[in-house]
């Protein structure tokens, strides 16, 4: 079956530090890949997505590249802010409509 | 445009009881899916409905069921509650015209505590 692996964290960074959250996946066929973010007290919201190999998704300074050869979709940001503190979920869909497989979620804490 | 609305926000039940959770999708969205979120297991897919039909189902026991009404509103029901059912239940909606690459819009969830 499909699965997504990411570190649980928490990851603690100072403001303006570089962020990488690793995500690897196992899926049949050609999955679409997503990063969702959950800010404190809010529902999940889509951060970025990529639907085919070598696509790069980007939003709000975050980027992730769909690497089929390494089955990875690592999230990066060059300079984090306190407002980026949240839980980040890597996810995929493959085959079925809207059946999303999520990773465990990585909690990011950015300190001033 | 109103977002995905889930009610109630919090629920406390005892073992053996049953519970019904409600989800109103964004206007015009026809697909509604449900997820269970726990600290240990993360987010796990329960089921997805489109035009009143269940299209996908996750690996949960038959105690978990759902339905969708003609106005796309959805309910999920959990019967014979167990302590392990304590979780945040999230509902998500989408247009679901383009298939599985579409963005999901999530509600804030219903926090269920089983005592």
PDB file of C-alpha atoms in Angstrom, chain A residues 26-110:
ATOM      1  CA  UNK A  26       6.056   4.493  -1.278  1.00  0.00           C
ATOM      2  CA  UNK A  27       3.243   4.350  -3.792  1.00  0.00           C
ATOM      3  CA  UNK A  28       1.920   2.425  -6.729  1.00  0.00           C
ATOM      4  CA  UNK A  29       1.636   4.151 -10.045  1.00  0.00           C
ATOM      5  CA  UNK A  30       2.352   7.848 -10.357  1.00  0.00           C
ATOM      6  CA  UNK A  31       1.342   9.669  -7.199  1.00  0.00           C
ATOM      7  CA  UNK A  32       0.667  13.337  -6.733  1.00  0.00           C
ATOM      8  CA  UNK A  33       2.550  14.833  -3.801  1.00  0.00           C
ATOM      9  CA  UNK A  34       1.501  17.525  -1.345  1.00  0.00           C
ATOM     10  CA  UNK A  35       2.604  19.465   1.671  1.00  0.00           C
ATOM     11  CA  UNK A  36      -0.124  20.576   4.042  1.00  0.00           C
ATOM     12  CA  UNK A  37       0.359  22.865   7.030  1.00  0.00           C
ATOM     13  CA  UNK A  38      -1.609  23.069  10.270  1.00  0.00           C
ATOM     14  CA  UNK A  39      -1.160  26.301  12.210  1.00  0.00           C
ATOM     15  CA  UNK A  40      -2.039  26.285  15.921  1.00  0.00           C
ATOM     16  CA  UNK A  41      -5.802  26.185  16.401  1.00  0.00           C
ATOM     17  CA  UNK A  42      -6.522  26.011  12.675  1.00  0.00           C
ATOM     18  CA  UNK A  43      -7.447  23.333  10.144  1.00  0.00           C
ATOM     19  CA  UNK A  44      -5.022  21.888   7.622  1.00  0.00           C
ATOM     20  CA  UNK A  45      -4.392  23.897   4.513  1.00  0.00           C
ATOM     21  CA  UNK A  46      -2.543  23.084   1.343  1.00  0.00           C
ATOM     22  CA  UNK A  47       0.926  24.623   1.198  1.00  0.00           C
ATOM     23  CA  UNK A  48       2.130  23.306  -2.154  1.00  0.00           C
ATOM     24  CA  UNK A  49       1.836  20.367  -4.512  1.00  0.00           C
ATOM     25  CA  UNK A  50       3.534  18.619  -7.439  1.00  0.00           C
ATOM     26  CA  UNK A  51       1.787  16.227  -9.758  1.00  0.00           C
ATOM     27  CA  UNK A  52       4.584  14.696 -11.820  1.00  0.00           C
ATOM     28  CA  UNK A  53       8.279  13.864 -11.610  1.00  0.00           C
ATOM     29  CA  UNK A  54      10.693  16.833 -11.514  1.00  0.00           C
ATOM     30  CA  UNK A  55       7.858  19.303 -10.845  1.00  0.00           C
ATOM     31  CA  UNK A  56       8.642  21.910  -8.212  1.00  0.00           C
ATOM     32  CA  UNK A  57       5.857  23.168  -5.993  1.00  0.00           C
ATOM     33  CA  UNK A  58       6.307  26.518  -4.270  1.00  0.00           C
ATOM     34  CA  UNK A  59       4.343  28.859  -2.031  1.00  0.00           C
ATOM     35  CA  UNK A  60       5.123  31.466   0.659  1.00  0.00           C
ATOM     36  CA  UNK A  61       8.869  30.903   0.213  1.00  0.00           C
ATOM     37  CA  UNK A  62       8.571  27.139   0.658  1.00  0.00           C
ATOM     38  CA  UNK A  63       9.648  24.761  -2.109  1.00  0.00           C
ATOM     39  CA  UNK A  64       9.601  21.022  -2.743  1.00  0.00           C
ATOM     40  CA  UNK A  65      10.718  19.037  -5.796  1.00  0.00           C
ATOM     41  CA  UNK A  66       9.148  15.735  -6.842  1.00  0.00           C
ATOM     42  CA  UNK A  67      12.083  13.290  -7.115  1.00  0.00           C
ATOM     43  CA  UNK A  68      10.918  10.016  -8.557  1.00  0.00           C
ATOM     44  CA  UNK A  69      14.368   8.410  -8.547  1.00  0.00           C
ATOM     45  CA  UNK A  70      14.704   8.878  -4.783  1.00  0.00           C
ATOM     46  CA  UNK A  71      10.933   8.776  -4.047  1.00  0.00           C
ATOM     47  CA  UNK A  72      11.275  12.008  -2.115  1.00  0.00           C
ATOM     48  CA  UNK A  73       9.538  15.356  -1.745  1.00  0.00           C
ATOM     49  CA  UNK A  74      11.591  17.324   0.776  1.00  0.00           C
ATOM     50  CA  UNK A  75      10.266  20.681   1.983  1.00  0.00           C
ATOM     51  CA  UNK A  76      12.702  23.618   2.089  1.00  0.00           C
ATOM     52  CA  UNK A  77      12.659  27.281   3.003  1.00  0.00           C
ATOM     53  CA  UNK A  78      15.633  29.561   2.904  1.00  0.00           C
ATOM     54  CA  UNK A  79      14.767  31.776   5.865  1.00  0.00           C
ATOM     55  CA  UNK A  80      12.082  30.784   8.364  1.00  0.00           C
ATOM     56  CA  UNK A  81      10.003  33.207  10.405  1.00  0.00           C
ATOM     57  CA  UNK A  82       8.286  32.828  13.761  1.00  0.00           C
ATOM     58  CA  UNK A  83       4.977  32.782  11.877  1.00  0.00           C
ATOM     59  CA  UNK A  84       6.049  29.542  10.142  1.00  0.00           C
ATOM     60  CA  UNK A  85       5.697  27.662  13.431  1.00  0.00           C
ATOM     61  CA  UNK A  86       3.200  24.907  12.654  1.00  0.00           C
ATOM     62  CA  UNK A  87       2.873  21.196  11.919  1.00  0.00           C
ATOM     63  CA  UNK A  88       3.791  20.213   8.366  1.00  0.00           C
ATOM     64  CA  UNK A  89       2.335  17.114   6.708  1.00  0.00           C
ATOM     65  CA  UNK A  90       3.679  15.413   3.635  1.00  0.00           C
ATOM     66  CA  UNK A  91       0.966  13.577   1.703  1.00  0.00           C
ATOM     67  CA  UNK A  92       0.201  11.752  -1.516  1.00  0.00           C
ATOM     68  CA  UNK A  93      -2.677  10.581  -3.637  1.00  0.00           C
ATOM     69  CA  UNK A  94      -2.409   7.663  -5.998  1.00  0.00           C
ATOM     70  CA  UNK A  95      -5.107   6.027  -8.057  1.00  0.00           C
ATOM     71  CA  UNK A  96      -8.234   6.629  -6.038  1.00  0.00           C
ATOM     72  CA  UNK A  97     -10.109   9.880  -5.882  1.00  0.00           C
ATOM     73  CA  UNK A  98      -9.180  12.025  -2.902  1.00  0.00           C
ATOM     74  CA  UNK A  99      -7.870   9.149  -0.802  1.00  0.00           C
ATOM     75  CA  UNK A 100      -4.922  10.970   0.697  1.00  0.00           C
ATOM     76  CA  UNK A 101      -2.151   9.209   2.577  1.00  0.00           C
ATOM     77  CA  UNK A 102      -0.481  11.501   5.122  1.00  0.00           C
ATOM     78  CA  UNK A 103       2.806  11.357   6.921  1.00  0.00           C
ATOM     79  CA  UNK A 104       2.886  11.607  10.697  1.00  0.00           C
ATOM     80  CA  UNK A 105       3.474  15.372  10.616  1.00  0.00           C
ATOM     81  CA  UNK A 106       6.552  17.377  11.625  1.00  0.00           C
ATOM     82  CA  UNK A 107       6.190  20.066  14.243  1.00  0.00           C
ATOM     83  CA  UNK A 108       8.285  23.152  13.508  1.00  0.00           C
ATOM     84  CA  UNK A 109       9.021  25.729  16.169  1.00  0.00           C
ATOM     85  CA  UNK A 110      10.801  28.918  15.154  1.00  0.00           C
TER      86      UNK A 110
END
